[in-house]
Amino acid sequence: MISTKGRYAIRLMIDLAQQNSSKPVSLDSIAQRQNISKKYLESIVKMLVTAELVKGVSGKGGGYSLIRKPEEYTIYEILVVTEGTLSVVACLEDGAPKCDSESKCKTLPMWKDFNKMIFDFFKGRTVKDLM
């Protein structure tokens, strides 16, 4: 299940893209337009800044802006920042220890196919597609 953090991060990114402004966009204005708590958005935007998906400017006239063009952000990369993994089963997560049952697991091919569908779905959609 995609959490509110992931869903709101996507909305925040779309909002920034729609402002199409050369000036940073305030978190207050995003919170108001998106009807999301500013406090909650602060925790989300911090993750996006750390991942270098957005940049922040402090002080008067400060706010946030996209670093790249909207078509250069996949929904997948935004969700990975906010959700961690999108793998449907633990054994397919990056860095997961090798499963002792892998060679005889009858369900593994199904989980791999399902994982690929999810990854391809979100990697094939950009912020620009949702504007």
PDB file of C-alpha atoms in Angstrom:
ATOM      1  CA  MET A   1       0.000   0.000   0.000  1.00  0.00           C
ATOM      2  CA  ILE A   2       1.290   3.451  -0.895  1.00  0.00           C
ATOM      3  CA  SER A   3       1.165   5.697   2.185  1.00  0.00           C
ATOM      4  CA  THR A   4      -0.048   9.279   2.390  1.00  0.00           C
ATOM      5  CA  LYS A   5       3.613  10.317   2.400  1.00  0.00           C
ATOM      6  CA  GLY A   6       4.072   8.875  -1.076  1.00  0.00           C
ATOM      7  CA  ARG A   7       0.794  10.223  -2.407  1.00  0.00           C
ATOM      8  CA  TYR A   8       1.366  13.682  -0.962  1.00  0.00           C
ATOM      9  CA  ALA A   9       4.944  13.785  -2.268  1.00  0.00           C
ATOM     10  CA  ILE A  10       3.621  13.218  -5.777  1.00  0.00           C
ATOM     11  CA  ARG A  11       1.025  15.970  -5.295  1.00  0.00           C
ATOM     12  CA  LEU A  12       3.725  18.310  -3.969  1.00  0.00           C
ATOM     13  CA  MET A  13       5.927  17.633  -6.991  1.00  0.00           C
ATOM     14  CA  ILE A  14       3.019  18.234  -9.389  1.00  0.00           C
ATOM     15  CA  ASP A  15       2.150  21.455  -7.555  1.00  0.00           C
ATOM     16  CA  LEU A  16       5.733  22.723  -7.874  1.00  0.00           C
ATOM     17  CA  ALA A  17       5.749  21.850 -11.567  1.00  0.00           C
ATOM     18  CA  GLN A  18       2.437  23.616 -12.169  1.00  0.00           C
ATOM     19  CA  GLN A  19       3.662  26.860 -10.621  1.00  0.00           C
ATOM     20  CA  ASN A  20       6.215  27.114 -13.423  1.00  0.00           C
ATOM     21  CA  SER A  21       7.831  29.928 -11.506  1.00  0.00           C
ATOM     22  CA  SER A  22      11.410  31.136 -11.485  1.00  0.00           C
ATOM     23  CA  LYS A  23      10.931  31.929  -7.795  1.00  0.00           C
ATOM     24  CA  PRO A  24      10.739  29.296  -5.057  1.00  0.00           C
ATOM     25  CA  VAL A  25       7.215  28.269  -4.035  1.00  0.00           C
ATOM     26  CA  SER A  26       6.325  28.569  -0.359  1.00  0.00           C
ATOM     27  CA  LEU A  27       5.269  25.497   1.550  1.00  0.00           C
ATOM     28  CA  ASP A  28       2.357  27.530   2.970  1.00  0.00           C
ATOM     29  CA  SER A  29       0.941  28.052  -0.509  1.00  0.00           C
ATOM     30  CA  ILE A  30       1.376  24.390  -1.448  1.00  0.00           C
ATOM     31  CA  ALA A  31      -0.270  23.274   1.793  1.00  0.00           C
ATOM     32  CA  GLN A  32      -3.209  25.559   1.125  1.00  0.00           C
ATOM     33  CA  ARG A  33      -3.685  24.520  -2.507  1.00  0.00           C
ATOM     34  CA  GLN A  34      -3.318  20.822  -1.719  1.00  0.00           C
ATOM     35  CA  ASN A  35      -5.256  20.926   1.563  1.00  0.00           C
ATOM     36  CA  ILE A  36      -2.406  19.159   3.363  1.00  0.00           C
ATOM     37  CA  SER A  37      -0.962  20.094   6.735  1.00  0.00           C
ATOM     38  CA  LYS A  38       2.146  22.272   6.373  1.00  0.00           C
ATOM     39  CA  LYS A  39       3.795  20.327   9.193  1.00  0.00           C
ATOM     40  CA  TYR A  40       3.262  17.055   7.330  1.00  0.00           C
ATOM     41  CA  LEU A  41       4.550  18.585   4.089  1.00  0.00           C
ATOM     42  CA  GLU A  42       7.687  19.744   5.918  1.00  0.00           C
ATOM     43  CA  SER A  43       8.616  16.147   6.690  1.00  0.00           C
ATOM     44  CA  ILE A  44       7.942  15.112   3.096  1.00  0.00           C
ATOM     45  CA  VAL A  45       9.823  17.972   1.460  1.00  0.00           C
ATOM     46  CA  LYS A  46      12.807  17.296   3.725  1.00  0.00           C
ATOM     47  CA  MET A  47      13.005  13.789   2.231  1.00  0.00           C
ATOM     48  CA  LEU A  48      12.754  15.201  -1.300  1.00  0.00           C
ATOM     49  CA  VAL A  49      15.494  17.770  -0.617  1.00  0.00           C
ATOM     50  CA  THR A  50      17.773  15.104   0.874  1.00  0.00           C
ATOM     51  CA  ALA A  51      17.210  12.961  -2.224  1.00  0.00           C
ATOM     52  CA  GLU A  52      17.998  15.994  -4.391  1.00  0.00           C
ATOM     53  CA  LEU A  53      14.631  15.960  -6.135  1.00  0.00           C
ATOM     54  CA  VAL A  54      13.816  19.521  -5.041  1.00  0.00           C
ATOM     55  CA  LYS A  55      15.854  22.429  -3.745  1.00  0.00           C
ATOM     56  CA  GLY A  56      14.959  24.732  -0.910  1.00  0.00           C
ATOM     57  CA  VAL A  57      15.737  28.390  -0.365  1.00  0.00           C
ATOM     58  CA  SER A  58      15.625  29.818   3.160  1.00  0.00           C
ATOM     59  CA  GLY A  59      14.551  33.271   4.286  1.00  0.00           C
ATOM     60  CA  LYS A  60      12.172  35.858   2.934  1.00  0.00           C
ATOM     61  CA  GLY A  61      10.938  34.853  -0.484  1.00  0.00           C
ATOM     62  CA  GLY A  62      12.169  31.330   0.146  1.00  0.00           C
ATOM     63  CA  GLY A  63      10.480  28.096  -0.693  1.00  0.00           C
ATOM     64  CA  TYR A  64      10.994  25.084  -2.902  1.00  0.00           C
ATOM     65  CA  SER A  65      11.470  24.376  -6.570  1.00  0.00           C
ATOM     66  CA  LEU A  66      12.145  21.466  -8.855  1.00  0.00           C
ATOM     67  CA  ILE A  67      15.740  20.797  -9.827  1.00  0.00           C
ATOM     68  CA  ARG A  68      14.839  19.130 -13.129  1.00  0.00           C
ATOM     69  CA  LYS A  69      12.044  19.399 -15.674  1.00  0.00           C
ATOM     70  CA  PRO A  70       8.739  17.672 -14.739  1.00  0.00           C
ATOM     71  CA  GLU A  71       9.198  15.092 -17.494  1.00  0.00           C
ATOM     72  CA  GLU A  72      12.509  14.040 -15.928  1.00  0.00           C
ATOM     73  CA  TYR A  73      10.954  12.855 -12.647  1.00  0.00           C
ATOM     74  CA  THR A  74       9.452   9.390 -12.588  1.00  0.00           C
ATOM     75  CA  ILE A  75       6.743   8.571 -10.104  1.00  0.00           C
ATOM     76  CA  TYR A  76       8.868   5.565  -9.174  1.00  0.00           C
ATOM     77  CA  GLU A  77      11.781   7.669  -7.913  1.00  0.00           C
ATOM     78  CA  ILE A  78       9.465   9.851  -5.819  1.00  0.00           C
ATOM     79  CA  LEU A  79       7.816   6.820  -4.252  1.00  0.00           C
ATOM     80  CA  VAL A  80      11.132   5.122  -3.503  1.00  0.00           C
ATOM     81  CA  VAL A  81      12.238   8.225  -1.583  1.00  0.00           C
ATOM     82  CA  THR A  82       9.072   8.318   0.517  1.00  0.00           C
ATOM     83  CA  GLU A  83       8.152   4.640   0.753  1.00  0.00           C
ATOM     84  CA  GLY A  84      11.551   2.994   0.816  1.00  0.00           C
ATOM     85  CA  THR A  85      10.894  -0.105  -1.220  1.00  0.00           C
ATOM     86  CA  LEU A  86       8.114  -0.932  -3.622  1.00  0.00           C
ATOM     87  CA  SER A  87       8.928  -4.637  -3.663  1.00  0.00           C
ATOM     88  CA  VAL A  88       5.887  -6.799  -3.061  1.00  0.00           C
ATOM     89  CA  VAL A  89       7.762  -9.435  -1.069  1.00  0.00           C
ATOM     90  CA  ALA A  90      10.771  -9.088   1.218  1.00  0.00           C
ATOM     91  CA  CYS A  91      12.955 -11.511  -0.728  1.00  0.00           C
ATOM     92  CA  LEU A  92      12.902  -9.194  -3.769  1.00  0.00           C
ATOM     93  CA  GLU A  93      13.964  -6.046  -1.919  1.00  0.00           C
ATOM     94  CA  ASP A  94      17.352  -4.591  -2.813  1.00  0.00           C
ATOM     95  CA  GLY A  95      19.964  -6.020  -0.505  1.00  0.00           C
ATOM     96  CA  ALA A  96      17.727  -8.799   0.815  1.00  0.00           C
ATOM     97  CA  PRO A  97      19.607 -11.872   1.988  1.00  0.00           C
ATOM     98  CA  LYS A  98      19.471 -14.811  -0.401  1.00  0.00           C
ATOM     99  CA  CYS A  99      16.541 -17.051   0.428  1.00  0.00           C
ATOM    100  CA  ASP A 100      17.330 -20.702   1.146  1.00  0.00           C
ATOM    101  CA  SER A 101      14.114 -21.694  -0.645  1.00  0.00           C
ATOM    102  CA  GLU A 102      14.728 -19.655  -3.795  1.00  0.00           C
ATOM    103  CA  SER A 103      15.649 -22.609  -6.028  1.00  0.00           C
ATOM    104  CA  LYS A 104      12.506 -24.543  -5.119  1.00  0.00           C
ATOM    105  CA  CYS A 105      10.064 -21.644  -4.602  1.00  0.00           C
ATOM    106  CA  LYS A 106       7.153 -22.127  -6.999  1.00  0.00           C
ATOM    107  CA  THR A 107       5.781 -18.619  -6.353  1.00  0.00           C
ATOM    108  CA  LEU A 108       8.981 -16.618  -6.932  1.00  0.00           C
ATOM    109  CA  PRO A 109       8.481 -16.225 -10.713  1.00  0.00           C
ATOM    110  CA  MET A 110       4.999 -14.831 -10.066  1.00  0.00           C
ATOM    111  CA  TRP A 111       6.313 -12.307  -7.498  1.00  0.00           C
ATOM    112  CA  LYS A 112       9.108 -11.280  -9.878  1.00  0.00           C
ATOM    113  CA  ASP A 113       6.586 -10.684 -12.670  1.00  0.00           C
ATOM    114  CA  PHE A 114       4.308  -8.709 -10.356  1.00  0.00           C
ATOM    115  CA  ASN A 115       7.244  -6.631  -9.084  1.00  0.00           C
ATOM    116  CA  LYS A 116       8.265  -5.877 -12.668  1.00  0.00           C
ATOM    117  CA  MET A 117       4.729  -4.744 -13.513  1.00  0.00           C
ATOM    118  CA  ILE A 118       4.712  -2.326 -10.572  1.00  0.00           C
ATOM    119  CA  PHE A 119       8.181  -0.985 -11.320  1.00  0.00           C
ATOM    120  CA  ASP A 120       7.448  -0.567 -15.035  1.00  0.00           C
ATOM    121  CA  PHE A 121       4.114   1.133 -14.265  1.00  0.00           C
ATOM    122  CA  PHE A 122       5.630   3.781 -11.981  1.00  0.00           C
ATOM    123  CA  LYS A 123       8.858   4.157 -13.978  1.00  0.00           C
ATOM    124  CA  GLY A 124       6.769   4.783 -17.088  1.00  0.00           C
ATOM    125  CA  ARG A 125       4.948   7.771 -15.593  1.00  0.00           C
ATOM    126  CA  THR A 126       6.397  11.191 -14.942  1.00  0.00           C
ATOM    127  CA  VAL A 127       5.310  14.271 -13.030  1.00  0.00           C
ATOM    128  CA  LYS A 128       4.592  15.905 -16.393  1.00  0.00           C
ATOM    129  CA  ASP A 129       2.200  13.053 -17.296  1.00  0.00           C
ATOM    130  CA  LEU A 130       0.106  13.867 -14.230  1.00  0.00           C
ATOM    131  CA  MET A 131      -0.104  17.609 -14.801  1.00  0.00           C
TER     132      MET A 131
END
